[in-house]
XYZ file of C-alpha atoms in Angstrom:
493
model
C 9.841 6.914 -3.130
C 6.646 5.750 -1.414
C 8.108 6.581 1.990
C 9.371 10.029 1.050
C 6.055 10.843 -0.627
C 4.131 10.373 2.604
C 2.503 13.662 3.716
C 3.568 12.951 7.303
C 7.161 12.516 6.178
C 7.112 15.701 4.125
C 6.265 17.766 7.233
C 9.803 17.170 8.500
C 10.989 19.535 5.769
C 8.746 22.350 7.010
C 10.383 25.308 8.723
C 7.409 25.710 11.072
C 7.693 22.089 12.253
C 11.413 22.430 12.960
C 10.883 25.718 14.765
C 8.126 24.261 16.951
C 10.447 21.410 17.904
C 13.175 23.843 18.956
C 10.691 25.884 21.007
C 9.352 22.734 22.713
C 12.844 21.535 23.490
C 13.738 24.913 24.969
C 10.608 24.762 27.144
C 11.613 21.336 28.454
C 15.131 22.542 29.305
C 13.715 25.605 31.092
C 11.303 23.429 33.044
C 14.133 21.130 34.120
C 16.088 24.121 35.445
C 13.030 25.329 37.354
C 12.612 21.920 38.965
C 16.291 21.782 39.979
C 16.162 25.235 41.555
C 12.752 25.159 43.223
C 12.018 21.550 44.174
C 13.860 21.926 47.488
C 12.013 25.154 48.256
C 8.689 23.466 47.564
C 9.569 20.652 49.941
C 10.333 23.124 52.766
C 7.373 25.316 51.992
C 4.861 25.254 54.825
C 1.669 24.190 53.209
C -1.173 21.807 53.969
C -0.285 19.903 50.754
C 3.240 19.124 52.048
C 4.959 16.479 49.876
C 2.303 16.561 47.173
C 3.579 19.898 45.824
C 6.810 18.566 44.239
C 4.927 15.469 43.045
C 2.434 17.673 41.179
C 5.291 19.644 39.666
C 7.069 16.498 38.485
C 3.841 15.075 36.987
C 3.295 18.321 35.103
C 6.869 18.095 33.883
C 6.277 14.630 32.413
C 3.154 15.961 30.690
C 5.237 18.653 29.009
C 7.831 16.069 27.952
C 5.183 13.813 26.411
C 3.732 16.760 24.505
C 7.194 17.549 23.180
C 7.955 14.078 21.803
C 6.000 14.456 18.531
C 7.586 17.720 17.289
C 11.014 16.595 18.497
C 10.724 13.322 16.580
C 9.954 15.281 13.425
C 12.899 17.563 14.108
C 15.298 14.617 14.549
C 13.917 13.102 11.348
C 14.763 16.329 9.579
C 18.315 16.120 10.967
C 18.873 13.085 8.738
C 19.208 15.506 5.822
C 22.689 16.484 4.663
C 24.111 18.809 7.350
C 26.800 21.281 6.382
C 27.557 24.996 6.523
C 26.701 25.282 2.837
C 23.388 23.545 3.420
C 22.545 25.910 6.296
C 23.338 28.880 4.092
C 21.099 27.478 1.367
C 18.477 26.788 4.030
C 18.454 30.419 5.145
C 18.857 31.729 1.592
C 19.043 35.249 2.988
C 15.728 34.591 4.681
C 14.043 33.980 1.383
C 10.430 32.729 1.615
C 9.439 30.095 -0.920
C 6.495 30.846 -3.165
C 4.291 28.013 -1.916
C 4.002 29.692 1.522
C 2.177 32.701 0.091
C 0.861 31.429 -3.251
C -2.745 31.117 -2.069
C -2.738 34.602 -0.575
C -1.426 36.041 -3.833
C -4.151 34.202 -5.734
C -6.779 35.754 -3.491
C -5.149 39.128 -3.994
C -5.268 38.813 -7.793
C -8.854 37.592 -7.814
C -10.001 40.594 -5.753
C -9.463 42.962 -8.717
C -12.927 42.156 -9.965
C -14.479 43.808 -6.913
C -15.230 47.437 -6.470
C -12.403 49.894 -5.926
C -12.997 50.335 -2.235
C -13.318 46.626 -1.535
C -10.328 45.926 -3.762
C -8.114 48.346 -1.884
C -9.354 47.064 1.458
C -8.788 43.415 0.548
C -5.422 44.201 -0.993
C -4.341 45.967 2.179
C -5.502 43.089 4.380
C -3.851 40.501 2.161
C -0.616 42.500 2.045
C -0.618 42.470 5.832
C -1.272 38.720 5.846
C 1.524 38.123 3.329
C 3.933 40.212 5.374
C 2.915 38.421 8.560
C 3.299 35.044 6.862
C 6.778 35.953 5.615
C 7.753 37.158 9.074
C 6.600 33.907 10.673
C 8.421 31.784 8.097
C 11.676 33.751 8.436
C 11.477 33.537 12.241
C 10.859 29.809 12.056
C 13.814 29.328 9.733
C 16.090 31.229 12.098
C 14.913 29.131 15.045
C 15.150 25.874 13.069
C 18.773 26.499 12.042
C 19.987 26.817 15.627
C 20.146 23.098 16.516
C 22.039 22.247 13.338
C 25.159 23.948 14.658
C 25.005 21.649 17.665
C 24.469 18.650 15.399
C 27.501 19.581 13.290
C 29.689 19.668 16.382
C 28.326 16.343 17.627
C 28.724 14.654 14.233
C 32.310 15.805 13.814
C 33.153 14.787 17.392
C 31.753 11.308 16.759
C 33.677 10.994 13.511
C 36.878 12.155 15.178
C 36.347 9.671 18.021
C 35.803 6.834 15.548
C 38.952 7.861 13.683
C 40.987 7.796 16.876
C 39.483 4.475 17.893
C 40.262 2.956 14.498
C 43.776 4.376 14.582
C 44.723 2.714 17.854
C 42.739 -0.499 17.506
C 43.638 -3.134 14.927
C 40.490 -5.072 15.707
C 38.388 -2.196 14.498
C 40.353 -2.208 11.273
C 39.500 -5.873 10.778
C 35.862 -5.202 11.434
C 35.839 -2.400 8.902
C 36.801 -4.843 6.181
C 33.698 -6.899 6.827
C 30.403 -5.747 5.337
C 28.216 -4.362 8.093
C 25.070 -4.085 6.056
C 23.355 -6.731 4.001
C 21.731 -3.962 1.971
C 23.848 -1.571 -0.078
C 23.036 1.397 -2.225
C 24.796 0.587 -5.492
C 23.295 3.438 -7.475
C 22.025 6.930 -6.950
C 18.430 6.791 -5.697
C 17.972 10.534 -5.261
C 15.917 10.682 -8.456
C 13.219 8.517 -6.836
C 12.833 10.768 -3.789
C 9.923 13.187 -3.452
C 11.055 16.385 -1.762
C 9.313 19.619 -0.914
C 12.208 21.992 -1.578
C 14.973 21.713 -4.163
C 17.711 22.782 -1.761
C 17.032 19.889 0.644
C 18.663 16.588 -0.194
C 18.233 13.304 1.588
C 21.360 11.864 3.068
C 22.388 8.365 2.011
C 21.822 7.295 5.596
C 18.162 8.293 5.312
C 17.668 6.348 2.077
C 19.591 3.420 3.517
C 17.297 3.419 6.559
C 14.210 3.270 4.338
C 15.663 0.432 2.274
C 16.695 -1.376 5.440
C 13.120 -1.322 6.738
C 11.835 -2.838 3.491
C 14.667 -5.372 3.476
C 13.829 -6.362 7.048
C 10.191 -6.885 6.048
C 11.260 -9.089 3.117
C 13.584 -11.159 5.302
C 10.847 -11.574 7.916
C 8.375 -12.716 5.251
C 10.911 -15.224 3.882
C 10.402 -17.226 7.059
C 6.735 -17.703 6.103
C 7.322 -19.743 2.962
C 4.293 -21.819 1.787
C 5.859 -25.251 2.306
C 2.771 -27.261 1.317
C 2.489 -25.266 -1.898
C 6.173 -25.859 -2.680
C 5.679 -29.624 -2.243
C 2.738 -29.497 -4.638
C 4.667 -27.448 -7.223
C 7.435 -30.059 -7.096
C 5.027 -32.422 -8.911
C 4.911 -30.060 -11.869
C 7.413 -30.576 -14.644
C 5.990 -27.993 -17.014
C 2.775 -26.238 -17.960
C 1.159 -28.905 -20.131
C -1.625 -29.506 -17.608
C -3.126 -26.120 -18.501
C -4.158 -27.495 -21.880
C -5.716 -30.727 -20.579
C -8.411 -29.656 -18.125
C -10.997 -28.390 -20.623
C -11.602 -29.656 -24.141
C -13.022 -27.605 -26.990
C -15.149 -30.623 -27.911
C -17.279 -30.303 -24.747
C -20.236 -27.974 -25.109
C -21.374 -25.374 -22.601
C -24.578 -26.052 -20.723
C -25.244 -22.434 -19.754
C -27.217 -20.080 -21.937
C -24.533 -17.465 -21.283
C -20.981 -18.605 -21.917
C -18.509 -17.803 -19.143
C -14.724 -17.622 -19.342
C -12.484 -19.932 -17.367
C -10.570 -18.618 -14.387
C -7.590 -20.024 -12.509
C -9.197 -20.357 -9.094
C -12.417 -22.090 -10.183
C -10.470 -24.555 -12.336
C -8.147 -25.431 -9.446
C -11.058 -25.839 -7.017
C -12.966 -28.079 -9.423
C -9.945 -30.336 -10.029
C -9.281 -30.518 -6.280
C -12.919 -31.475 -5.700
C -12.600 -34.346 -8.153
C -9.364 -35.498 -6.479
C -10.806 -35.588 -2.964
C -13.893 -37.424 -4.286
C -11.769 -40.563 -4.703
C -12.559 -42.556 -1.528
C -9.590 -44.969 -1.537
C -6.873 -42.311 -1.255
C -5.100 -42.088 2.108
C -6.288 -39.215 4.272
C -2.828 -37.684 4.850
C -2.240 -37.475 1.074
C -5.602 -35.748 0.587
C -4.875 -33.316 3.433
C -1.484 -32.487 1.918
C -3.115 -31.740 -1.456
C -5.838 -29.574 0.072
C -3.266 -27.645 2.154
C -1.100 -26.992 -0.893
C -4.058 -25.829 -2.972
C -5.280 -23.638 -0.106
C -1.912 -21.884 0.136
C -1.748 -21.541 -3.635
C -5.241 -20.083 -3.942
C -4.199 -17.184 -1.706
C -1.698 -16.079 -4.361
C -3.952 -17.076 -7.264
C -6.862 -14.957 -6.052
C -4.499 -12.052 -5.392
C -3.235 -12.323 -8.972
C -6.781 -12.446 -10.324
C -7.826 -9.387 -8.328
C -4.817 -7.487 -9.688
C -4.661 -8.668 -13.321
C -8.075 -10.250 -14.052
C -10.321 -7.554 -12.601
C -12.647 -7.424 -15.613
C -16.427 -7.741 -15.418
C -16.310 -11.102 -17.206
C -14.020 -12.609 -14.577
C -15.284 -11.031 -11.352
C -18.469 -13.137 -11.164
C -16.497 -16.337 -11.760
C -13.925 -15.417 -9.114
C -16.710 -14.713 -6.626
C -18.246 -18.106 -7.370
C -14.845 -19.751 -6.783
C -14.402 -18.065 -3.381
C -17.840 -19.206 -2.235
C -17.271 -22.760 -3.462
C -13.819 -23.150 -1.871
C -15.150 -22.443 1.620
C -17.644 -25.278 1.155
C -15.054 -27.702 -0.262
C -12.214 -26.969 2.196
C -14.183 -26.607 5.415
C -17.152 -28.934 4.956
C -15.818 -31.321 2.243
C -18.937 -30.695 0.209
C -19.553 -29.581 -3.349
C -22.775 -27.589 -3.843
C -24.337 -29.463 -0.922
C -23.112 -32.936 -1.975
C -20.889 -34.815 0.482
C -17.380 -35.746 -0.733
C -16.465 -38.517 -1.284
C -19.820 -39.989 -2.193
C -20.619 -42.695 0.406
C -22.132 -45.254 -1.950
C -20.702 -48.747 -2.562
C -21.813 -48.682 -6.192
C -19.856 -45.470 -6.881
C -16.314 -46.728 -6.356
C -14.339 -46.882 -9.604
C -12.814 -43.696 -11.112
C -15.172 -43.928 -14.086
C -18.224 -44.199 -11.852
C -17.090 -41.278 -9.668
C -16.448 -39.051 -12.686
C -19.787 -39.981 -14.222
C -21.605 -39.285 -10.947
C -19.970 -35.836 -10.682
C -20.716 -35.102 -14.349
C -24.356 -36.153 -14.129
C -24.892 -34.293 -10.851
C -23.394 -31.125 -12.335
C -25.470 -31.422 -15.506
C -28.667 -31.929 -13.506
C -27.939 -28.847 -11.369
C -27.279 -26.673 -14.402
C -30.497 -27.776 -16.107
C -32.546 -27.177 -12.952
C -31.042 -23.732 -12.354
C -31.407 -22.726 -16.001
C -35.018 -23.890 -16.140
C -36.123 -21.771 -13.178
C -34.575 -18.655 -14.749
C -35.406 -16.637 -11.620
C -32.328 -14.774 -10.464
C -32.010 -11.658 -8.402
C -28.904 -9.537 -8.095
C -27.819 -11.426 -4.952
C -29.096 -14.846 -5.990
C -26.587 -17.651 -5.322
C -28.058 -19.738 -8.142
C -25.867 -17.842 -10.595
C -22.716 -18.881 -8.731
C -23.982 -22.460 -8.417
C -24.671 -22.733 -12.137
C -21.163 -21.414 -12.959
C -19.545 -23.950 -10.618
C -21.704 -26.808 -11.922
C -20.911 -25.945 -15.529
C -17.179 -25.981 -14.717
C -17.513 -29.402 -13.073
C -19.431 -30.792 -16.045
C -16.885 -29.603 -18.607
C -13.829 -30.837 -16.677
C -15.233 -34.268 -15.793
C -16.440 -34.769 -19.358
C -12.986 -33.769 -20.645
C -11.291 -36.293 -18.359
C -13.680 -39.044 -19.441
C -13.013 -38.283 -23.112
C -9.245 -38.346 -22.575
C -9.294 -42.048 -21.558
C -10.185 -44.828 -23.946
C -11.047 -47.104 -21.021
C -11.440 -45.228 -17.777
C -12.302 -48.403 -15.833
C -8.746 -49.679 -16.223
C -7.373 -46.656 -14.364
C -6.935 -46.983 -10.602
C -7.907 -44.292 -8.116
C -4.251 -43.771 -7.158
C -3.273 -43.241 -10.789
C -6.109 -40.793 -11.417
C -5.291 -38.907 -8.190
C -1.629 -38.608 -9.275
C -2.629 -37.274 -12.690
C -5.054 -34.784 -11.153
C -2.384 -33.611 -8.692
C 0.087 -33.138 -11.540
C -2.492 -31.174 -13.525
C -3.245 -28.988 -10.485
C 0.485 -28.367 -9.983
C 0.935 -27.362 -13.645
C -1.973 -24.903 -13.497
C -0.691 -23.417 -10.234
C 2.807 -23.040 -11.696
C 1.459 -21.335 -14.814
C -0.646 -18.914 -12.766
C 2.134 -18.067 -10.311
C 4.489 -17.006 -13.097
C 2.506 -13.739 -12.947
C 3.573 -12.988 -9.355
C 6.457 -10.651 -10.362
C 3.989 -8.602 -12.398
C 1.628 -8.407 -9.401
C 4.461 -7.199 -7.168
C 5.481 -4.506 -9.655
C 1.863 -3.428 -10.064
C 1.502 -2.923 -6.316
C 4.631 -0.749 -6.290
C 3.178 1.568 -8.960
C -0.025 2.600 -7.224
C -0.918 6.151 -8.265
C -2.785 7.185 -5.100
C -0.184 8.705 -2.785
C -2.128 7.819 0.378
C -2.045 4.114 -0.587
C 1.442 3.958 -2.109
C 3.459 3.278 1.040
C 1.003 0.616 2.276
C 1.065 -1.124 -1.105
C 4.860 -1.091 -1.232
C 4.937 -2.803 2.163
C 2.399 -5.345 0.895
C 4.561 -5.920 -2.186
C 7.621 -6.462 0.018
C 5.668 -8.933 2.150
C 4.527 -10.795 -0.969
C 8.042 -10.820 -2.408
C 9.448 -12.340 0.780
C 6.796 -15.049 0.978
C 6.988 -15.927 -2.722
C 10.785 -15.881 -3.110
C 11.101 -19.659 -3.404
C 8.113 -19.846 -5.756
C 9.557 -17.231 -8.098
C 13.020 -18.822 -8.021
C 11.606 -22.266 -8.788
C 9.640 -20.993 -11.805
C 12.017 -18.460 -13.331
C 14.005 -21.056 -15.307
C 10.934 -22.550 -16.970
C 10.234 -21.670 -20.570
C 7.028 -19.678 -20.885
C 4.658 -20.129 -23.836
C 4.963 -17.778 -26.766
C 2.301 -15.355 -25.555
C 2.193 -11.604 -25.211
C 2.916 -10.374 -21.649
C -0.646 -9.050 -21.347
C -2.026 -12.522 -22.207
C -0.128 -14.453 -19.508
C -2.613 -13.648 -16.683
C -5.494 -15.407 -18.523
C -5.892 -19.181 -18.331
C -7.869 -19.369 -21.587
C -4.894 -17.900 -23.466
C -2.641 -20.623 -22.026
C -5.194 -23.318 -22.848
C -5.516 -22.132 -26.446
C -1.741 -22.090 -26.845
C -1.266 -25.687 -25.710
C -4.260 -26.951 -27.673
C -3.405 -25.012 -30.816
C 0.124 -23.535 -30.564
C 0.216 -22.691 -34.279
C -3.046 -20.947 -35.147
């Protein structure tokens, strides 16, 4: 539907476009005949230019051919419509001119009644002439456009007859016919999803099949770009319980204005805590960061599509700014990770250092209370508040944090990150459908291609999550992490 609704595609249905293609093709044929008849005479012609004369003629010929390609391509696109004698008769329709060709002129004619009698008669006469001229042009174009279809009918039936003869005398062709030639089939009538300019023009199944084949090819190409690091990270998730563990209701907010949680900032904060553990092997840390980086691409796309409210936009912007600092520079709000201090070595000490640093930043930023519209202090305070709440929640969840090793804490953080990613990515099918239902016609085809690309890349993700049991939430609540957190913390309100 997105493809057939393209304004460029709809021009193939126009009688004027088809007629211009026939005229251009006729000009090319005439020029070829002129070259064949006169090129020898030009070579023998006694002129100071000598051999350059036929060269100039041939170069001009190629210029005409290039100028003919565009209308011819539209004409051949139009030939993909159902071709038959009945269709041609309906096409001509006794040289009937559809109303949309002259609707605007008639509107001008009706509106001119408010003028004076002389001006009304004069305008009516001029518009009648314009309407008659427009009808004449359209009828002439339709007559010209029908001509090549007779040739196409002959060619199509000759090809079909040749294939029939070839299949009749070749058993190998019969064997090949039993095998499916196309991976993509049209199992139901898709004509209801096609936008068409005229009711008497129907798209052939071959045309629809070609459109579906292009989308299918894009999906298959995108399937080769699977996020392998993200899939390895999701393999650590056995459910969605981690969504209810990252933030406790018992931890107070430090900001004067309370902000909602968002998927991306939560994931970035947990990843920051994980890479702050200095005793973890570098390849394991790199694998985690790569998986989170691939996952954040889909998470941020989901948030832009389903969490585009004013309350979430500022938090999402803060998360984007923070992730660049964490991933590229291994810093968190200017602080080097992991902290290179011998005294800060145990998990409890690292969590306390992150908590205290975050609390100090929030207090400093809140005390200044000087923020412009582009001031980064707002984003810093949001990120610091998220770090404070999560680290405090983790500290409260352990009775004795000092007995926990760095490896154990890293494994638990990785599992929590995987659970949150899995919960967020269950919304990918909804994002894909949303992209396919864009109302703006100029963006519809581009968004459908983007949806096909996303579907191909996320096929394994969707398949791995589709068998998991989702929480008992309304469909419109699934894109929000706070709804998930409330469900797991208090499933029976």
